[in-house]
mmCIF file of C-alpha atoms in Angstrom:
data_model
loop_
_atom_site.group_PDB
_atom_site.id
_atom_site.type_symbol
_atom_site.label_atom_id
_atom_site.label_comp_id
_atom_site.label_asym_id
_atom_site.label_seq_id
_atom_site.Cartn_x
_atom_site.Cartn_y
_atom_site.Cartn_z
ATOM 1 C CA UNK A 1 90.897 72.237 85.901
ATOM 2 C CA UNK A 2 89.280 75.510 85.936
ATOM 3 C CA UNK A 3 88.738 75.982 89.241
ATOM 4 C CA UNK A 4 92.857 75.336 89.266
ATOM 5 C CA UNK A 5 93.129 78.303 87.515
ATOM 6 C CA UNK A 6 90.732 80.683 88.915
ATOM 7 C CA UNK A 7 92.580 80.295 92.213
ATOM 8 C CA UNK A 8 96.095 80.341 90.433
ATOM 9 C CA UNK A 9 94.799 83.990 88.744
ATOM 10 C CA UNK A 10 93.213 85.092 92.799
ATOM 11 C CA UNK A 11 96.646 83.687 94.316
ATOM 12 C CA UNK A 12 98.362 85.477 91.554
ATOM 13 C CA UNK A 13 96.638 89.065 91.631
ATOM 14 C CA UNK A 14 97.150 88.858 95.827
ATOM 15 C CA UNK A 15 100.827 88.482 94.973
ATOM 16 C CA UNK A 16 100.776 91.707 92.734
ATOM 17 C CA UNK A 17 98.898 93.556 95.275
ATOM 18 C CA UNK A 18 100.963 92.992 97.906
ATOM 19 C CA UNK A 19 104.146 93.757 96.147
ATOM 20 C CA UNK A 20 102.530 97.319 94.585
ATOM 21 C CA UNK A 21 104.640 99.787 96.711
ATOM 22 C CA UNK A 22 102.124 102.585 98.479
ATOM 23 C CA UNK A 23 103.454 105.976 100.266
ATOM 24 C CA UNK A 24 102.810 108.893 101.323
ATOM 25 C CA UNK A 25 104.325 113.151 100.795
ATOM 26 C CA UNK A 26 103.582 114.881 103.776
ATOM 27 C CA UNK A 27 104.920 118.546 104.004
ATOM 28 C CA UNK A 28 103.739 120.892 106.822
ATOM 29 C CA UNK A 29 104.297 124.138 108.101
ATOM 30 C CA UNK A 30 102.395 127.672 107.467
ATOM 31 C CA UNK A 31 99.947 124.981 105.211
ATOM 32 C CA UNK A 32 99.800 121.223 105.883
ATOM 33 C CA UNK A 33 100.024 119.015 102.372
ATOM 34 C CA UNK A 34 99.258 115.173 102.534
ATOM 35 C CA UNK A 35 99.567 113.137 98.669
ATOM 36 C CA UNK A 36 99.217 109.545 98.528
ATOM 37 C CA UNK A 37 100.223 107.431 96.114
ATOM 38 C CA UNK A 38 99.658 103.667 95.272
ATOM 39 C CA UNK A 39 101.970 102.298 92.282
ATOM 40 C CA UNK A 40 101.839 105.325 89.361
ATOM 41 C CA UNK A 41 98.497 107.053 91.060
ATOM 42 C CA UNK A 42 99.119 109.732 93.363
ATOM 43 C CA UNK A 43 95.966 111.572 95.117
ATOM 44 C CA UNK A 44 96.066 114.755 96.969
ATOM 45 C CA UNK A 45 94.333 114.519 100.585
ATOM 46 C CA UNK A 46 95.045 117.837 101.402
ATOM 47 C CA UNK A 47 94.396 120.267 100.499
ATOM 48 C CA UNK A 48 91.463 119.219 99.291
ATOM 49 C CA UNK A 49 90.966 120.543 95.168
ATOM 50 C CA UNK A 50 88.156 123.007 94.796
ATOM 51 C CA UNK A 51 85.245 121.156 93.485
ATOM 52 C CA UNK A 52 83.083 122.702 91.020
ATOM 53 C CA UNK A 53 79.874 124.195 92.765
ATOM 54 C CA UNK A 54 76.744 122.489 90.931
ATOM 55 C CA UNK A 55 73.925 125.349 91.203
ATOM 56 C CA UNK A 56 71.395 124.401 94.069
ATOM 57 C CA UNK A 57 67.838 124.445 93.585
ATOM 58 C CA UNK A 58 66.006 127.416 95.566
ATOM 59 C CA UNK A 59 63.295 125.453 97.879
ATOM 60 C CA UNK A 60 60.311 127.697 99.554
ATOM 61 C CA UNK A 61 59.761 126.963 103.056
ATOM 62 C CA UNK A 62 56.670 127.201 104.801
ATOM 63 C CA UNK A 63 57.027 128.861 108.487
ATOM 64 C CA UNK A 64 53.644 127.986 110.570
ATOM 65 C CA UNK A 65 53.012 131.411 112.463
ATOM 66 C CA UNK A 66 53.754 131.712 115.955
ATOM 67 C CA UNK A 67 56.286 128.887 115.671
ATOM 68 C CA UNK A 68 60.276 130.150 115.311
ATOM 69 C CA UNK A 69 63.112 127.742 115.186
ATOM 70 C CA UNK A 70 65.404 127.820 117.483
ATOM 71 C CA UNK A 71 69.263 127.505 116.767
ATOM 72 C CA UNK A 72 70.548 124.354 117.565
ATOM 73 C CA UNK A 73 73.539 124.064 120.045
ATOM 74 C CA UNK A 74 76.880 122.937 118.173
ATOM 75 C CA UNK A 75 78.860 120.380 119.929
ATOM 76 C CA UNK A 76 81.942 121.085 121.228
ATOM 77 C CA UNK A 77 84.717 119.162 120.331
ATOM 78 C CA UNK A 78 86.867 116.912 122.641
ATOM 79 C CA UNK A 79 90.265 116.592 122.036
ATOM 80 C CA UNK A 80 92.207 113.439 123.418
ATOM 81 C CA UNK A 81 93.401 115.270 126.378
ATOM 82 C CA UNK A 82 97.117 113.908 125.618
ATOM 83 C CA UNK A 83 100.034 115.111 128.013
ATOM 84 C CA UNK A 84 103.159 115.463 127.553
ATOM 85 C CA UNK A 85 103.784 112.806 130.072
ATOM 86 C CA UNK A 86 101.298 110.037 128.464
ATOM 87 C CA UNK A 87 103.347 111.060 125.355
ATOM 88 C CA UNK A 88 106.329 109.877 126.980
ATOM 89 C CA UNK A 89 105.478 107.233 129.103
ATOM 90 C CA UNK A 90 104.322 105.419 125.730
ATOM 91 C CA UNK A 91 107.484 105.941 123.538
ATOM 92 C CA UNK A 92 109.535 103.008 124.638
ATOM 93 C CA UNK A 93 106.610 100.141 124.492
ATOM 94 C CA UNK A 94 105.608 101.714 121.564
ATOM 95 C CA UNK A 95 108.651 102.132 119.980
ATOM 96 C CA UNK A 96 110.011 98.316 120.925
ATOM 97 C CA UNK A 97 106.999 97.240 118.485
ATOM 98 C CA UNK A 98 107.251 99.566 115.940
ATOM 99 C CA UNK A 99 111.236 97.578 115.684
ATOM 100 C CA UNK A 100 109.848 94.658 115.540
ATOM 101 C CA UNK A 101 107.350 95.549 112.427
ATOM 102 C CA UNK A 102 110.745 97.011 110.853
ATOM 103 C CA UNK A 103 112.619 94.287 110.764
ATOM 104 C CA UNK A 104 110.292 92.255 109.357
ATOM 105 C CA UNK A 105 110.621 94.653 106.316
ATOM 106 C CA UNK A 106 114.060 93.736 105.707
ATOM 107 C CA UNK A 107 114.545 97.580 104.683
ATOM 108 C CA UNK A 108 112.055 97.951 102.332
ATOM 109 C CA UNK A 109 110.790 100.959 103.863
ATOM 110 C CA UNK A 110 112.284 104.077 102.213
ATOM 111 C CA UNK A 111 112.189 107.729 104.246
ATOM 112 C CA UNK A 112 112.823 110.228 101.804
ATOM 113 C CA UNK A 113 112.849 113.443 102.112
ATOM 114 C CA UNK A 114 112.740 113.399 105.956
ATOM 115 C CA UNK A 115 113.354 117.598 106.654
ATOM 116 C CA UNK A 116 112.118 118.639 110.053
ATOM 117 C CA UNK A 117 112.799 121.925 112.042
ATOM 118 C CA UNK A 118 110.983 121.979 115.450
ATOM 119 C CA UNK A 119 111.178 124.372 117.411
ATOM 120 C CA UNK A 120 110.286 124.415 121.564
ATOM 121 C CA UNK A 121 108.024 127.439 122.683
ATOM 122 C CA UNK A 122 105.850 127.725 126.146
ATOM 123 C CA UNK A 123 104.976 130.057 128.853
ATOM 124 C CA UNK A 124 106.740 128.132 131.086
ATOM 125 C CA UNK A 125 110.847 128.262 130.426
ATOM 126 C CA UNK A 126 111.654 125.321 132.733
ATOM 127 C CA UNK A 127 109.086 122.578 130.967
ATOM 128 C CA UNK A 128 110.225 123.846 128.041
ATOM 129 C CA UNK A 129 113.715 123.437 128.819
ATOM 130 C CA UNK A 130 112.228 119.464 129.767
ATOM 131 C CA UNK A 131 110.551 119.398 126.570
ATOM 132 C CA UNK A 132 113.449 119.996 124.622
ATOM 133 C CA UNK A 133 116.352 117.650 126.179
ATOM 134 C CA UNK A 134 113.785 114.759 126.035
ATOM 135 C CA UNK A 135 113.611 115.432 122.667
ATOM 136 C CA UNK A 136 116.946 115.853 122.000
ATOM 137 C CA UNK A 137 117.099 112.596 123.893
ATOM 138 C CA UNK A 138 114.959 110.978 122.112
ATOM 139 C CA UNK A 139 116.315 111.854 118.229
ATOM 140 C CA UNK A 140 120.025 110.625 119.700
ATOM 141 C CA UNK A 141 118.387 107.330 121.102
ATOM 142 C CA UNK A 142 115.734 106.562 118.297
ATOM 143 C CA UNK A 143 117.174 107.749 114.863
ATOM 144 C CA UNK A 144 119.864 106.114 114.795
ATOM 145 C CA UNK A 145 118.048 102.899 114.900
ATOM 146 C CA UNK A 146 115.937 104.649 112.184
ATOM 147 C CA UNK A 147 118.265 104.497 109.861
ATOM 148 C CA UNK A 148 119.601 101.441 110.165
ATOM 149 C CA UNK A 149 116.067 99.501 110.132
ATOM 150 C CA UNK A 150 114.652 101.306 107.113
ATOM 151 C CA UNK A 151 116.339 103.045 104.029
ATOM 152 C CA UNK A 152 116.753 106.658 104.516
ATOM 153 C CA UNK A 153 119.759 108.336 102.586
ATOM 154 C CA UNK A 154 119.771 111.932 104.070
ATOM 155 C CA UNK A 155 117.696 112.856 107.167
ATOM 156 C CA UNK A 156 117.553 116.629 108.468
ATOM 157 C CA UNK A 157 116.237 116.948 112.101
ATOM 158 C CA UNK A 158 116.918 120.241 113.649
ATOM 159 C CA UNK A 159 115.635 121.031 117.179
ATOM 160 C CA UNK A 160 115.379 124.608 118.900
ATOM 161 C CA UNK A 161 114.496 126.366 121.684
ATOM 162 C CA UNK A 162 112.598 129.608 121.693
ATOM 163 C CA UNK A 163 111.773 131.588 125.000
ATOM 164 C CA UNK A 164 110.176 134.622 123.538
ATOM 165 C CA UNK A 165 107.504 132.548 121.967
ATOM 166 C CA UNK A 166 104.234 131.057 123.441
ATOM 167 C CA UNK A 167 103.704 127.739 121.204
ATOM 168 C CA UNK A 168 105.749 125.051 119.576
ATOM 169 C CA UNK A 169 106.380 125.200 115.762
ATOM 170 C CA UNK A 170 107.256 122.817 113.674
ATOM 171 C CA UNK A 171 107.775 122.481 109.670
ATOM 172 C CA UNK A 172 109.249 120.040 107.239
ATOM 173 C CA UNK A 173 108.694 117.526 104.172
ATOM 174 C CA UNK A 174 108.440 114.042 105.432
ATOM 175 C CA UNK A 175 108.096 111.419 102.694
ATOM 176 C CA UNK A 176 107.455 107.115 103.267
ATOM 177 C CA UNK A 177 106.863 104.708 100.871
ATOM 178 C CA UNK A 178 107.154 100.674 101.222
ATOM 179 C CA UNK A 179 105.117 97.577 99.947
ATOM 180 C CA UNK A 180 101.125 96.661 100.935
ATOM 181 C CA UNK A 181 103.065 93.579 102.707
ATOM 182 C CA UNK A 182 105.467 95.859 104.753
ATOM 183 C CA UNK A 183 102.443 98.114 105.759
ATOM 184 C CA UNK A 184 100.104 94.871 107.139
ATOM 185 C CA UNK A 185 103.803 93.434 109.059
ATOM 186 C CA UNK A 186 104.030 96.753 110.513
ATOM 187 C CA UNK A 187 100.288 97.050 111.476
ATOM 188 C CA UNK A 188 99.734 93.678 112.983
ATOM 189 C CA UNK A 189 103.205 94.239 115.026
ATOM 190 C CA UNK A 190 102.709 97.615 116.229
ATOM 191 C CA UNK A 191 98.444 98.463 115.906
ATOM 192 C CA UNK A 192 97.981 95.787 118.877
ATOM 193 C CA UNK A 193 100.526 97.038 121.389
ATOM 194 C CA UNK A 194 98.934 101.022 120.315
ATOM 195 C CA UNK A 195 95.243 99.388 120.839
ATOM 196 C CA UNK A 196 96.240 98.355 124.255
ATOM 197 C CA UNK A 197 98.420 101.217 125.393
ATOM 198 C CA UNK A 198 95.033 103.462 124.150
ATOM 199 C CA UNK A 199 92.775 101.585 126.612
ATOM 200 C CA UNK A 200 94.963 102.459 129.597
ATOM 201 C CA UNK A 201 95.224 105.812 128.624
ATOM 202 C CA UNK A 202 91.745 106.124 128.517
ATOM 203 C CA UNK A 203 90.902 104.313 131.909
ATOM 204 C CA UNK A 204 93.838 106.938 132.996
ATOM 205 C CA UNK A 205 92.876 109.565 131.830
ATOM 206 C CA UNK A 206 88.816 108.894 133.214
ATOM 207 C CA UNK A 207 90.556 108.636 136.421
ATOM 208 C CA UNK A 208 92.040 111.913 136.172
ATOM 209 C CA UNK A 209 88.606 113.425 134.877
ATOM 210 C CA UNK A 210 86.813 111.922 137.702
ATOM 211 C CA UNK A 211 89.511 112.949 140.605
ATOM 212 C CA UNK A 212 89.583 116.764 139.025
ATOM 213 C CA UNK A 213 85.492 117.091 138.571
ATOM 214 C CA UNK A 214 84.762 117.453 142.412
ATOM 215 C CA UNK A 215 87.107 120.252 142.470
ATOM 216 C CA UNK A 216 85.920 121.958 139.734
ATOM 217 C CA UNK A 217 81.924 121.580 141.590
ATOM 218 C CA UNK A 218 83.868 123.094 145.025
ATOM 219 C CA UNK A 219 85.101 125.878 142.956
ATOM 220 C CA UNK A 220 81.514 126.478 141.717
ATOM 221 C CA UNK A 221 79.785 126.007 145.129
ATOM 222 C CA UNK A 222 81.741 128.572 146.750
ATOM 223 C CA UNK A 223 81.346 131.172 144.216
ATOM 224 C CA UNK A 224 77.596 130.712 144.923
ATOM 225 C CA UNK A 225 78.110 131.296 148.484
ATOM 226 C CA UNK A 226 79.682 134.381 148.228
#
């Protein structure tokens, strides 16, 4: 009889936690802001809040003569090496999943405030020019389906275009919020089709490294022989 309980209390509290209802505030810009919040607790991501600086304790170091340390070499940093065609080529799949995690929601994912101004910049008018209709394309084509999969009372996308400047911008408040059971239907139906479209990306873009690095050593020999 007790052990009835206990697992009608564990069966009981997994209920509760899966109905708690989790988002997140996301506003970015000049300064990006991230809060989350989880039933009536909200935490701030970012910025980060200034911690209070605890008072370190002086230590004396002992330098054996003759011997100097040398600085050691920071690593740079690698960024995904994302274009804007990989970018595009993995909208549709991607997007066909995402759906299919919505649905399963039954609208109990709620986008409020969604406020975004982006605006197109580049060195290069005609990709920019690309860059824009496809996204244009892609609000028309996507957001409508948006709306009517989720709950989102008054969305604000504005796209531009801006010649004169050399990089994209973008700013806007972005809020989402939906139960712990909504968030693990969504990740099951859209984390495995994103795990898999990342593996091919990175065979791809390996191949690309590869086919690029004997040019690069060409480059390098022929500077020598001049």
């Amino acid at each position: 009889m007790v052990a009835l309980w206990i697992l009608g209390i564990l069966l009981l509290l997994i209920l509760v936690i899966l109905l708690i209802r989790v988002g997140v505030y996301i506003s970015f810009g000049e300064e990006l802001w991230i809060r989350a919040k989880a039933g009536p607790v909200t935490i701030q991501i970012l910025p980060r809040p200034d911690k209070p600086k605890k008072p370190k304790k002086e230590k004396i170091k002992k330098e054996k003569k003759g011997k100097t340390k040398e600085p050691i070499p920071e690593k740079e940093k690698k960024g995904l090496g994302l274009t804007f065609e990989d970018i595009r080529s993995a909208v549709p799949a991607l997007f066909e999943s995402l759906k299919k995690g919505l649905r399963k929601t039954r609208r109990r994912l709620r986008i409020q405030p969604m406020t975004v101004s982006v605006t197109f910049g580049g060195d290069d008018p005609s990709k920019v020019a690309e860059m824009y209709g496809w996204a244009s394309t892609g609000m028309w084509t996507l957001m409508p389906q948006i709306e009517r999969l989720t709950r989102m009372p008054d969305p604000r996308i504005h796209l531009d275009v801006d010649y004169g400047s050399l990089r994209n911008r973008a700013e806007g408040d972005v809020g989402i919020s939906l139960q712990i059971r909504d968030a693990l239907a969504i990740g099951f139906a859209f984390g495995i089709p994103l795990v898999k479209w990342f593996l091919v990306f990175q065979k791809a873009k390996k191949a690309r490294d590869k086919a690029s690095a004997p040019e690069s050593t060409n480059n390098q020999d022929h500077h020598k022989g001049e």
